[in-house]
XYZ file of C-alpha atoms in Angstrom:
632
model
C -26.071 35.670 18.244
C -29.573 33.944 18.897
C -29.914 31.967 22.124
C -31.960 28.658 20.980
C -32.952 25.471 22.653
C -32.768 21.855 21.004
C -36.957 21.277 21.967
C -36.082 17.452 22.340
C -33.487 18.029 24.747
C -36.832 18.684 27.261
C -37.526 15.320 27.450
C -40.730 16.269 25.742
C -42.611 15.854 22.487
C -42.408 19.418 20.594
C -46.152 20.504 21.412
C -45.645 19.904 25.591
C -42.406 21.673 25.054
C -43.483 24.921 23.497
C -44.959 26.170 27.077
C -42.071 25.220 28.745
C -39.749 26.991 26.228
C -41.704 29.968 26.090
C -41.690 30.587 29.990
C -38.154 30.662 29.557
C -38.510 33.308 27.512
C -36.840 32.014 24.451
C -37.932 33.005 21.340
C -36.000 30.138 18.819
C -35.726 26.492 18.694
C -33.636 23.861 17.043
C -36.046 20.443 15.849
C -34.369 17.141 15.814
C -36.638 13.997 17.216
C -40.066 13.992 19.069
C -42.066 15.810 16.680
C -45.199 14.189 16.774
C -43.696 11.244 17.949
C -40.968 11.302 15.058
C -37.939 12.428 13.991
C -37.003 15.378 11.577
C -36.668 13.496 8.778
C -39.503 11.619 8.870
C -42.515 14.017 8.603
C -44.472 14.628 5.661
C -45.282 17.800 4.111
C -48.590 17.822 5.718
C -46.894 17.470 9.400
C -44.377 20.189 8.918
C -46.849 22.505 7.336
C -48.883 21.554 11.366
C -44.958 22.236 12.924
C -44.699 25.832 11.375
C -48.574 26.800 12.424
C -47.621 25.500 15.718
C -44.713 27.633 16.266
C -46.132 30.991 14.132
C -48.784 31.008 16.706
C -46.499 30.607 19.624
C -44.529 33.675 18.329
C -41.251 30.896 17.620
C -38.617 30.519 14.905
C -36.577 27.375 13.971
C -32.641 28.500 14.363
C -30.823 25.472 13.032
C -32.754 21.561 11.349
C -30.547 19.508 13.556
C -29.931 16.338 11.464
C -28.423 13.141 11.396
C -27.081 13.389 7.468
C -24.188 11.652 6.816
C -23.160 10.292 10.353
C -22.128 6.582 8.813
C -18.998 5.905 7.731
C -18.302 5.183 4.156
C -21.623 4.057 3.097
C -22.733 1.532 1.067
C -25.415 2.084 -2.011
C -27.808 1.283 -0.045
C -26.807 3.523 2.751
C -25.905 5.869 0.367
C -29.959 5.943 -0.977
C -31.361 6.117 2.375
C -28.695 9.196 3.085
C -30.103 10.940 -0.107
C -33.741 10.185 0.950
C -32.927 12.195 4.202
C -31.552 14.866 2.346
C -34.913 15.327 0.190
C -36.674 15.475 3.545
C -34.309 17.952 4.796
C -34.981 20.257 1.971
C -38.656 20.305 2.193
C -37.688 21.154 5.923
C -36.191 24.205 5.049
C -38.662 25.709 2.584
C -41.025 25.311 5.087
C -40.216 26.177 8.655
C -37.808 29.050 6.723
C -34.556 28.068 7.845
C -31.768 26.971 6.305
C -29.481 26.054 8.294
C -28.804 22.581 8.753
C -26.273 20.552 10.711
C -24.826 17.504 9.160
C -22.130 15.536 8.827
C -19.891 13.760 5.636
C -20.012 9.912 5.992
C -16.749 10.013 8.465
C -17.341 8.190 10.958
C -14.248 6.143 12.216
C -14.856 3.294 14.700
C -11.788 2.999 16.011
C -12.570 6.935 18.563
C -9.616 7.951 16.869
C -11.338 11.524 17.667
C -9.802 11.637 20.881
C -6.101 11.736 19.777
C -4.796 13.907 17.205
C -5.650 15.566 14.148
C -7.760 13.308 12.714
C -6.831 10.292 9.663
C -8.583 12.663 7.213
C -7.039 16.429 7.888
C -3.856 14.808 6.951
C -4.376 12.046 4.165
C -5.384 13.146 0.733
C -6.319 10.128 -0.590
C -8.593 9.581 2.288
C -9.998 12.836 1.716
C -10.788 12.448 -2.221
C -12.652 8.743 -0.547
C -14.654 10.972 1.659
C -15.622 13.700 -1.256
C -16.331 11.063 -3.840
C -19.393 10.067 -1.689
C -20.285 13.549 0.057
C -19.946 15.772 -2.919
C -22.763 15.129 -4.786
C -24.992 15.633 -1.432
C -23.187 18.872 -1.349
C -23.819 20.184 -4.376
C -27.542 19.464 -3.942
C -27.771 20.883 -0.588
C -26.341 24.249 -1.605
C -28.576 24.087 -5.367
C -31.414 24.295 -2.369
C -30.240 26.651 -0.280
C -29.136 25.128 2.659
C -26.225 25.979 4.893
C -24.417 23.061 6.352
C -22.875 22.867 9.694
C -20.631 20.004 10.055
C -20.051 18.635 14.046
C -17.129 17.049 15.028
C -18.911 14.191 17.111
C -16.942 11.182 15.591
C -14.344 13.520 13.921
C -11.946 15.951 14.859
C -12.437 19.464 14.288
C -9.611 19.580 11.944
C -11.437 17.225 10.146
C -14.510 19.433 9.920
C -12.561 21.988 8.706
C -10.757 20.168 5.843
C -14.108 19.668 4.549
C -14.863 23.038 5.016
C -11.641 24.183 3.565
C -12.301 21.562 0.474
C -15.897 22.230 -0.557
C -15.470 25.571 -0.707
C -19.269 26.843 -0.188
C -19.892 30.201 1.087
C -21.396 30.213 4.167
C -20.879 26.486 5.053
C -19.129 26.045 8.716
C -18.427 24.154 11.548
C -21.101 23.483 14.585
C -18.557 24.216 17.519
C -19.351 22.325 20.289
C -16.987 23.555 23.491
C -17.280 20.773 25.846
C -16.046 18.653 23.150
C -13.222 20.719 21.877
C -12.151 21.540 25.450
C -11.906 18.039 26.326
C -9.835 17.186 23.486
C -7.676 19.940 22.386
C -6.171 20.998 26.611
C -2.456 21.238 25.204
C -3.365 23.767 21.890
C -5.709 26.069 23.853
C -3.361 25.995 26.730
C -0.326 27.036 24.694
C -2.228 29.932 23.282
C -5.613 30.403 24.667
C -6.554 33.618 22.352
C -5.402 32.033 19.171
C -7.567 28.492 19.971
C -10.657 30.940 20.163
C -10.489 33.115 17.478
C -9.039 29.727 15.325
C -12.372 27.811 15.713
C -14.649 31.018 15.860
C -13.663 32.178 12.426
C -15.110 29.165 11.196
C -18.184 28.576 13.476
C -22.286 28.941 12.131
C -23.690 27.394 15.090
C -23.009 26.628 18.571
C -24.037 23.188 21.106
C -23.669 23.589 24.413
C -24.239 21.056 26.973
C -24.441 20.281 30.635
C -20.756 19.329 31.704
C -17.802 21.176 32.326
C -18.562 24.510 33.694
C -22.156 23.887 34.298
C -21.536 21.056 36.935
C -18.292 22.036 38.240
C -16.837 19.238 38.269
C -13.253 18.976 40.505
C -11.523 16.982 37.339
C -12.518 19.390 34.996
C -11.789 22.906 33.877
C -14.569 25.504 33.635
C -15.342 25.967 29.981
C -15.226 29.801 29.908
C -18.554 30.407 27.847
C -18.321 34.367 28.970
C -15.016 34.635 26.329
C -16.734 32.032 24.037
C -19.263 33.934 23.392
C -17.152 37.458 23.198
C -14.752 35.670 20.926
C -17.460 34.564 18.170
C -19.014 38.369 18.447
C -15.821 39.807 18.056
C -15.385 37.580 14.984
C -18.748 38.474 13.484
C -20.879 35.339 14.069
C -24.186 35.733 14.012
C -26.145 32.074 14.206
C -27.497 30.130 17.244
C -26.084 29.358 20.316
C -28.195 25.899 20.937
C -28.809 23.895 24.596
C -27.953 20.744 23.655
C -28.331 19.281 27.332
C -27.590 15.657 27.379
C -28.653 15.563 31.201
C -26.200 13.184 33.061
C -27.653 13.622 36.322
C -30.127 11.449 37.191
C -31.456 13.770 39.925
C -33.131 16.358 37.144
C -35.469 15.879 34.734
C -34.164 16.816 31.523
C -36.515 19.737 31.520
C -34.599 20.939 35.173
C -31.556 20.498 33.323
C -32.233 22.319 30.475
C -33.214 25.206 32.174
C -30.006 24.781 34.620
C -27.861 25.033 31.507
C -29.702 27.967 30.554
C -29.150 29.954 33.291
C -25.290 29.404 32.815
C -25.565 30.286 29.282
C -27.284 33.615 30.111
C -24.952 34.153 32.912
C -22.001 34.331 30.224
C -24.315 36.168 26.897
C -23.007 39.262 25.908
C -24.379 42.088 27.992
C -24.658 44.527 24.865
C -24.958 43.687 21.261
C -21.745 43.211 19.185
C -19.075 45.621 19.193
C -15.872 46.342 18.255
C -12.800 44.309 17.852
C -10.246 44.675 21.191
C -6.707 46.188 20.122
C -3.664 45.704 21.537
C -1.657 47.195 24.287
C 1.356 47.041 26.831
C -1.206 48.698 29.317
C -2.004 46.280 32.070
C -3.670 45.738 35.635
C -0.316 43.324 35.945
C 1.781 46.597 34.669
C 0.201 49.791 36.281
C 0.726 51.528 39.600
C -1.850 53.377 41.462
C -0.527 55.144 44.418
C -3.866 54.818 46.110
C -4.566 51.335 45.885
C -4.839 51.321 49.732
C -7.474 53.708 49.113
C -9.342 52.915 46.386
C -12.284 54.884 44.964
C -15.328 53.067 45.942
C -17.719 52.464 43.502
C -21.458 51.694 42.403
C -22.526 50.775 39.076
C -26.283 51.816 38.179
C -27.534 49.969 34.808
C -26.617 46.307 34.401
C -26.703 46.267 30.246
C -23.539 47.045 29.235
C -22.933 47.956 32.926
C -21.828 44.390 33.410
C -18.930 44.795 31.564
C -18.140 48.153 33.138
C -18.676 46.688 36.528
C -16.160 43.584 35.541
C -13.547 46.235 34.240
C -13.549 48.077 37.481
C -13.379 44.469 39.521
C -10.003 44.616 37.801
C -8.757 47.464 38.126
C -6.073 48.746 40.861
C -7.252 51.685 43.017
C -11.095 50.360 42.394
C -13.380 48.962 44.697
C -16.866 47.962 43.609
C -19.351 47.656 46.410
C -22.259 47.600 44.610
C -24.859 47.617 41.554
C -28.240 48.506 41.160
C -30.801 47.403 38.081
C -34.885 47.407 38.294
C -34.048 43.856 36.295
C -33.639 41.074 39.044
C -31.923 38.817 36.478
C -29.314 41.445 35.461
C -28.811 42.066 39.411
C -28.385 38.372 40.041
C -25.933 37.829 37.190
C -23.155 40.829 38.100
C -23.519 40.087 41.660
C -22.918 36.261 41.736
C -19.939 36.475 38.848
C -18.487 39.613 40.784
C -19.407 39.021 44.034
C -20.762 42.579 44.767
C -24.146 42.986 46.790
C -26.790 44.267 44.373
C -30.034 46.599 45.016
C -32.649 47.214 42.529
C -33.742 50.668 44.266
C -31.144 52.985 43.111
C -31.538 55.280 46.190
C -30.761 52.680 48.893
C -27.566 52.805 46.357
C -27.339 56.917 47.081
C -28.053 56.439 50.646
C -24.522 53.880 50.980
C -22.060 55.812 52.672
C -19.642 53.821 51.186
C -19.825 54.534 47.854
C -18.777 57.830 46.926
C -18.417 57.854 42.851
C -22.008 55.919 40.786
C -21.176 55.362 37.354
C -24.533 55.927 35.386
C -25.434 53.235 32.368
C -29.228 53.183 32.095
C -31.168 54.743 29.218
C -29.368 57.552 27.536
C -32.276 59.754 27.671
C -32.396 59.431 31.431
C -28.818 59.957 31.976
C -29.326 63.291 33.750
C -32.108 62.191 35.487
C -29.920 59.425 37.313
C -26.579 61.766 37.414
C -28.233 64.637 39.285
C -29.875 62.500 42.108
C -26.389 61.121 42.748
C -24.746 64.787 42.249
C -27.235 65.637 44.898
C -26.761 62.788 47.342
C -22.871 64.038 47.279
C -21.233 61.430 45.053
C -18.976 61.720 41.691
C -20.397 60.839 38.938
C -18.930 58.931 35.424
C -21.874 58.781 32.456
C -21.879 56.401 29.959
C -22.294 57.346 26.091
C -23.658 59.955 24.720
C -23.862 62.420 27.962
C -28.209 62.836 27.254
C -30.534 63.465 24.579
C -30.443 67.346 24.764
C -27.872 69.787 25.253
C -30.097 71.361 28.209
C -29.851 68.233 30.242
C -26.194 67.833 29.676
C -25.908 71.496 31.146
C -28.149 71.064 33.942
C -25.547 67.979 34.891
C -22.281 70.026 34.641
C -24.117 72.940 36.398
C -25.157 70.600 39.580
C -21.785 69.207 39.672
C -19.775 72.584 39.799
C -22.337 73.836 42.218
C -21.392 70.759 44.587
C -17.760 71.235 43.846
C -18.144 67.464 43.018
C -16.766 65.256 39.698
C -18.121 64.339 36.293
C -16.750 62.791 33.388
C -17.385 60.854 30.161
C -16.963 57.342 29.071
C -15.495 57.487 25.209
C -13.796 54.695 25.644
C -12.729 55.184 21.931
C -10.672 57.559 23.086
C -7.799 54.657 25.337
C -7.332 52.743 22.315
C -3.800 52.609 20.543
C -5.393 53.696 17.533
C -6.859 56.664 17.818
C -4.401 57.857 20.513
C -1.819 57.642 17.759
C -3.682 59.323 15.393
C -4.168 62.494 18.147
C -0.399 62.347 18.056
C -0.401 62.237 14.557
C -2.316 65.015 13.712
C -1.027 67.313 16.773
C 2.782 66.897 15.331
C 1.349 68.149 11.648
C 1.744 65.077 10.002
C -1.736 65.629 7.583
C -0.157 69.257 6.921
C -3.422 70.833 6.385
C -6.064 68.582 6.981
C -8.346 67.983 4.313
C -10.683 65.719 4.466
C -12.093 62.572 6.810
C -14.795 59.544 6.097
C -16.141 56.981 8.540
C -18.388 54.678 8.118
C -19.703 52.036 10.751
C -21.786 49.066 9.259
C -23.560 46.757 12.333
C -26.559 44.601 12.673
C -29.100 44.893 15.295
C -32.527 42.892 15.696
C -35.946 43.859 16.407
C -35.080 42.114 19.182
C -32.391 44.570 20.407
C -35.039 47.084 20.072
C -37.841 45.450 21.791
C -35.346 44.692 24.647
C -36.277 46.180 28.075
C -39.325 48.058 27.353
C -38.210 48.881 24.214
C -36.459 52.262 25.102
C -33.401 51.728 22.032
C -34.975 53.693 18.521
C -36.535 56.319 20.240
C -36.133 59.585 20.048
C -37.067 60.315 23.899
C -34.433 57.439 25.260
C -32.122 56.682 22.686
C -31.435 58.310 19.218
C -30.802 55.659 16.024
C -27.664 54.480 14.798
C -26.150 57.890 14.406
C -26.635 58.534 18.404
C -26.384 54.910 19.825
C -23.801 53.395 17.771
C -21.673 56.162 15.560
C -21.269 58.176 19.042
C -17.893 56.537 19.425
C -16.117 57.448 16.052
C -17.896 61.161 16.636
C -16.372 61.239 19.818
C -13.063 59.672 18.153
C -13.750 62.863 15.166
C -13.717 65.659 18.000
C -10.578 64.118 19.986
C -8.714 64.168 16.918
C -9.992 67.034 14.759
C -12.182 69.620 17.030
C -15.669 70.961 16.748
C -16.913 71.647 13.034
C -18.625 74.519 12.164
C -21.901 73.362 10.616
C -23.533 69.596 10.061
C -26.308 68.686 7.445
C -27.664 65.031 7.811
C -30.228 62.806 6.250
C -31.678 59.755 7.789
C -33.814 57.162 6.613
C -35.007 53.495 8.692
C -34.817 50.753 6.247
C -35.208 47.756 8.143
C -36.770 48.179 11.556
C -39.855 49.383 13.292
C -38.284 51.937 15.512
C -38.824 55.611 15.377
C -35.273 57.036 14.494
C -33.502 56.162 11.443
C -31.193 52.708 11.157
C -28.956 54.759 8.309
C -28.012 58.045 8.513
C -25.488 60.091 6.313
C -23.740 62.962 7.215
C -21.385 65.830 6.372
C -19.683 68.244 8.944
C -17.900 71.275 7.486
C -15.002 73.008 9.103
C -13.433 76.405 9.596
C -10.570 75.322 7.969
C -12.175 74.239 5.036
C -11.518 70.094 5.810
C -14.670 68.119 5.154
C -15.885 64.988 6.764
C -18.533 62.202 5.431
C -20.135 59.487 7.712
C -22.100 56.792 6.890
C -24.006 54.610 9.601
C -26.496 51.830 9.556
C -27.852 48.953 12.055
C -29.001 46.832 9.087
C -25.754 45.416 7.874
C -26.273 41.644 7.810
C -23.216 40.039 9.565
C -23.344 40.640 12.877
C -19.921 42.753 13.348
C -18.541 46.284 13.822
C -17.077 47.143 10.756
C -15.859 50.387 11.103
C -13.619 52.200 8.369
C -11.878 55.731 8.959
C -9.820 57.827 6.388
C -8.258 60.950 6.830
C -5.715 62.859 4.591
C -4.203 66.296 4.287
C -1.874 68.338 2.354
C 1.116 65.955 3.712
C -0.442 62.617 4.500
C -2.776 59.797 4.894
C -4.236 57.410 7.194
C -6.678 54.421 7.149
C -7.924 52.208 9.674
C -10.153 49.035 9.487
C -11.741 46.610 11.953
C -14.636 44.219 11.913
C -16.039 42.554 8.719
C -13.574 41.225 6.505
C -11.342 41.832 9.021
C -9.755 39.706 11.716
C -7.563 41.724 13.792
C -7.878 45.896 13.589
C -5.435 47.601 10.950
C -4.236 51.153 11.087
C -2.310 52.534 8.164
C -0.365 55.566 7.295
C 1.245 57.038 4.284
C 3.450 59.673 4.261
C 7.009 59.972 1.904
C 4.769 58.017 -1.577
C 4.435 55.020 0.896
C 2.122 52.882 3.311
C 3.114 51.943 6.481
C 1.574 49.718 9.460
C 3.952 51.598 11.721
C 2.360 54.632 13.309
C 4.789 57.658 12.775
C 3.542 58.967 16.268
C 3.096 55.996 18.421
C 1.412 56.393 21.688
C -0.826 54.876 24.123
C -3.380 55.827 26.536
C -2.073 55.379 30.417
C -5.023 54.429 31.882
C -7.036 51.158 31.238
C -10.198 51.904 31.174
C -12.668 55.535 31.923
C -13.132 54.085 35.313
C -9.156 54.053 36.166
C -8.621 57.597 34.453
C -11.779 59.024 36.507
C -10.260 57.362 39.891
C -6.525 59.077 39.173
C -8.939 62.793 38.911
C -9.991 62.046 41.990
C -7.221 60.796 44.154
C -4.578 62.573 42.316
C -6.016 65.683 40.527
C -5.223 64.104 36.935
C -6.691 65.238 33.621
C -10.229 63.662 32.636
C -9.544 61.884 29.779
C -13.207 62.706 28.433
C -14.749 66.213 29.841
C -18.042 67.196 30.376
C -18.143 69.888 28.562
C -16.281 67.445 25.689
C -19.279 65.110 26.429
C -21.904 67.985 25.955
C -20.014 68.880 22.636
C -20.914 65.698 21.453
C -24.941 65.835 22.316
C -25.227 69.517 20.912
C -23.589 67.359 17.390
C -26.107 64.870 17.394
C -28.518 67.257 18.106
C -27.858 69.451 15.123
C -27.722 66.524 12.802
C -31.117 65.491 13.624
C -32.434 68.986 13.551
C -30.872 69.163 9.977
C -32.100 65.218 8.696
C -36.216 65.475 10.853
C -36.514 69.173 10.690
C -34.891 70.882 7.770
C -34.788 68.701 5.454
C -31.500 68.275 5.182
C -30.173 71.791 5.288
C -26.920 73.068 6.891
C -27.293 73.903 10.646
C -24.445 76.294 12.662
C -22.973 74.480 15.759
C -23.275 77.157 18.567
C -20.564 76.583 20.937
């Protein structure tokens, strides 16, 4: 997802809004009116030729050409001319600011507001339909000849009406321009009945995103919060990759539209994703509503260090019975000020007034991998437990000097693999310890996901490095390694190749690699960051002497899909079904320490991991691809 700002929206005519967008450190914009005084479709080739110098030299990129096209209703000839002279406009739009993206709409436009009940005249009436795609159709086909993408709004529609179109033009890549205030004032009794379904329904379908200054930005008493925070997780989860646009419409006539603006941005960023896209969320009985801790009363106290993904960790644990988060740390003010207002927590941005808090006794660590240790031992020597994110460091030598502190202090670390709670591959460790592969023989993953220069350049630009951070095959593909040892073991010996294809980082954004095993099995991965939907797709195979088992998520695919065969047939139904007991690394690490349980991740489990990475780099930067022995 791109965060992107209708420049119109300012109040302002596009040059006096450039400044004010770029201190708000945006780095796309959506063009509609006030462009030199005029709208889109009105400038010459000469004045959008001055609009893409403009924003080249203000380091800017146009998201989505938000248009007027076809917002009449059953046009006349001459209507219909003045529609296609837009259109030609439009066009020249795109070849010149480079983007291609447009929204529009498809000459429904009833007068009657019929919008605001029902489905919609034309989602149900084919005859009304074929009236519609008479007109639209040719505009269509010219549009996609060009190479534009439509996104059709349903202001004046209904969003079932957006998709019929959709659904009858049939052009790849064509979609619907959500706009959640509007759906969640209209549609209260199908995304009350099932609130998961309504999401991923309009997501599937969505290329662009409005969002405007009512509902959850104003709070209003009559009105329920739009909850942007699963918005935006939804469309990630379901692979969407285009802009998520302020559309302000300021109704308060207390801000300028510029105040406003940047109001609605701060609830937007309040609500982004804290890390890029990842994978798709499985099922399970498992609750918070379901599990008992028998030391709720006394619940482990914890502080959160590293507010990237550490926002989501520190939400988790806000959840979770037996935890008690008293506070986060980041050097980011931002980051500190989001997780503390949404969770209430106090926030520090020195992380040793966070070690000197007598009240915390466990920190869970999420900062830069590559200073994982760093963090870890100054709260191993300040006295508290300690839970580190993925992967445990950069080098095996810092994971040992970690597990060495903490046995010396008689004091507790563990790993986040969060792959390792899910259904999935919990089933598949059942699987394989009943013998249901017979001899195992071999095993392929391959994890395809897109990440920006932007990701990279984020926060100093640590991610891509070798120092901080790995490439895809350290960052990324550590879960499904992870997931590999849980279910398999250590392999003997790893040789690697890596390549960067697409970004100007210093590790590699595809990597291949083979593992071999005492056993004989073999396993292949394949990784990259430069896979163009914006998506985990993940793919694992494994088979043995017996059996065979398959599992997909992300992509193509909506919901996660595990398959076994076994007996000359496929199944969806795991032979060994079982599920993890804890709900997250957090609740697991609290039961070791109250209770004495087993860590669902280890250290030395963790370590295991790093000295793999390690060796597959050594084989694809130093040996040119040549085996390399894992020494235990």
């Amino acid at each position: 997802m791109i965060l992107s700002i209708f420049t119109d929206e300012t109040g302002l005519d596009l040059e006096k809004a450039i400044p004010l967008v770029r201190s708000w450190g945006l780095h796309y914009v959506d063009l509609r009116s006030r462009i030199f005084q005029r709208p889109l479709e009105k400038l010459t080739d000469r004045q959008l030729e001055e609009v893409k110098k403009l924003l080249d030299d203000n380091g800017l990129q146009v998201a989505c050409l938000q248009s007027s096209l076809g917002k009449v209703h059953l046009p006349d000839k001459e209507r219909l001319k003045e529609e296609a002279e837009k259109l030609d406009r439009l066009i020249a739009a795109s070849q010149i600011l480079d983007c291609n993206l447009v929204r529009s709409f498809f000459f429904w436009q009833p007068p009657d507001g019929q919008e605001k009940a029902g489905i919609g005249e034309l989602a149900v009436r084919p005859d009304v339909l074929a009236q519609v795609m008479e007109l639209f159709l040719p505009f269509a086909e010219k549009a996609r000849r060009a190479g534009l993408i439509f996104a059709f709004e349903n202001c004046g529609c209904t969003k079932e009406e957006c998709f019929k179109m959709i659904d009858a033009l049939e052009i790849p890549g064509w979609g619907f321009a959500w706009d959640p205030k509007n759906s969640w004032m209209h549609d209260k009794a199908e995304r009350e009945k099932d609130p998961e379904a309504y999401f991923r329904k309009i997501a599937k379908r969505t290329n662009c995103v409005h969002v405007k200054s009512t509902g959850s930005i104003w709070f209003a008493d009559n009105f329920d919060p739009i909850p942007y925070e699963k918005i935006f997780r939804t469309l990630e989860e379901a692979g969407f990759n285009g802009p998520v646009s302020l559309e302000t419409h300021n109704f308060n006539p207390e801000l300028t539209n510029a105040e406003a603006c940047e109001q609605v941005l701060e609830v937007v960023r309040k609500a982004w994703p804290a890390a890029a896209a990842g994978a798709q969320q499985e099922s399970c009985s498992v609750s918070a509503a379901t599990v008992v801790r028998s030391y709720v009363a006394d619940p482990v106290r914890f502080g959160v260090v590293g507010l990237g993904m550490g926002h989501n960790r520190a939400t988790e644990m806000a959840g979770t019975p037996g935890i008690r988060l008293m506070q986060v740390c980041d050097r980011l003010e931002d980051r500190r000020k989001r997780t503390s207002e949404a969770l209430h927590v106090p926030a520090v941005a020195d992380f040793s007034e966070m070690l000197n808090n007598p009240e915390i006794e466990a920190v869970m660590v999420m900062n830069e991998t590559g200073r994982h240790a760093e963090l870890a031992i100054q709260a191993l020597q300040a006295g508290k437990h300690v839970l580190v994110t993925k992967p445990m460091e950069m080098s095996v030598a810092a994971c040992d000097r970690m597990i060495a502190l903490a046995a010396e202090k008689h004091l507790l670390l563990a790993l986040d693999h969060c792959r390792r709670l899910r259904p999935s591959v919990q089933s598949l460790k059942a699987a394989q310890e009943a013998g249901f592969f017979g001899r195992p023989l071999s095993a392929s993953v391959t994890l395809k996901v897109n990440r920006t220069m932007d990701y990279f350049r984020e926060n100093g630009g640590w991610r891509g490095t070798r120092k901080l951070d790995g490439g895809v095959l350290s960052n990324q593909t550590i879960h499904h390694l992870d997931e590999l040892l849980f279910v398999f073991g250590m392999p003997e010996a790893v040789r690697c190749d890596a390549w960067t294809q697409t970004h100007e980082i210093e590790m590699e954004d595809l990597g291949l690699a083979v593992w071999k095993y005492a056993n004989g099995m073999i396993v292949n991965i394949c990784a990259t960051t430069s896979y163009p939907q914006s998506s985990w797709y993940y793919q694992m195979e494994a088979h043995g002497t017996n059996g065979a088992y398959i599992h997909r998520e992300g992509g193509a695919q909506q919901t996660p899909e595990s398959l076994y065969f076994l007996n000359n047939s496929w199944t969806k139904s795991a032979p060994y079904p079982r599920e993890c007991a804890w709900l997250n690394s957090m609740d697991n690490f609290a039961s070791a320490l109250r209770c004495g349980t087993p860590l669902l991740t280890t250290p030395q489990e963790g370590r295991n991991a790093v000295l793999l990475i390690n060796a597959m780099y050594e084989s694809a930067y130093e040996k040119n691809g040549e085996w390399v022995a894992l020494k235990h």
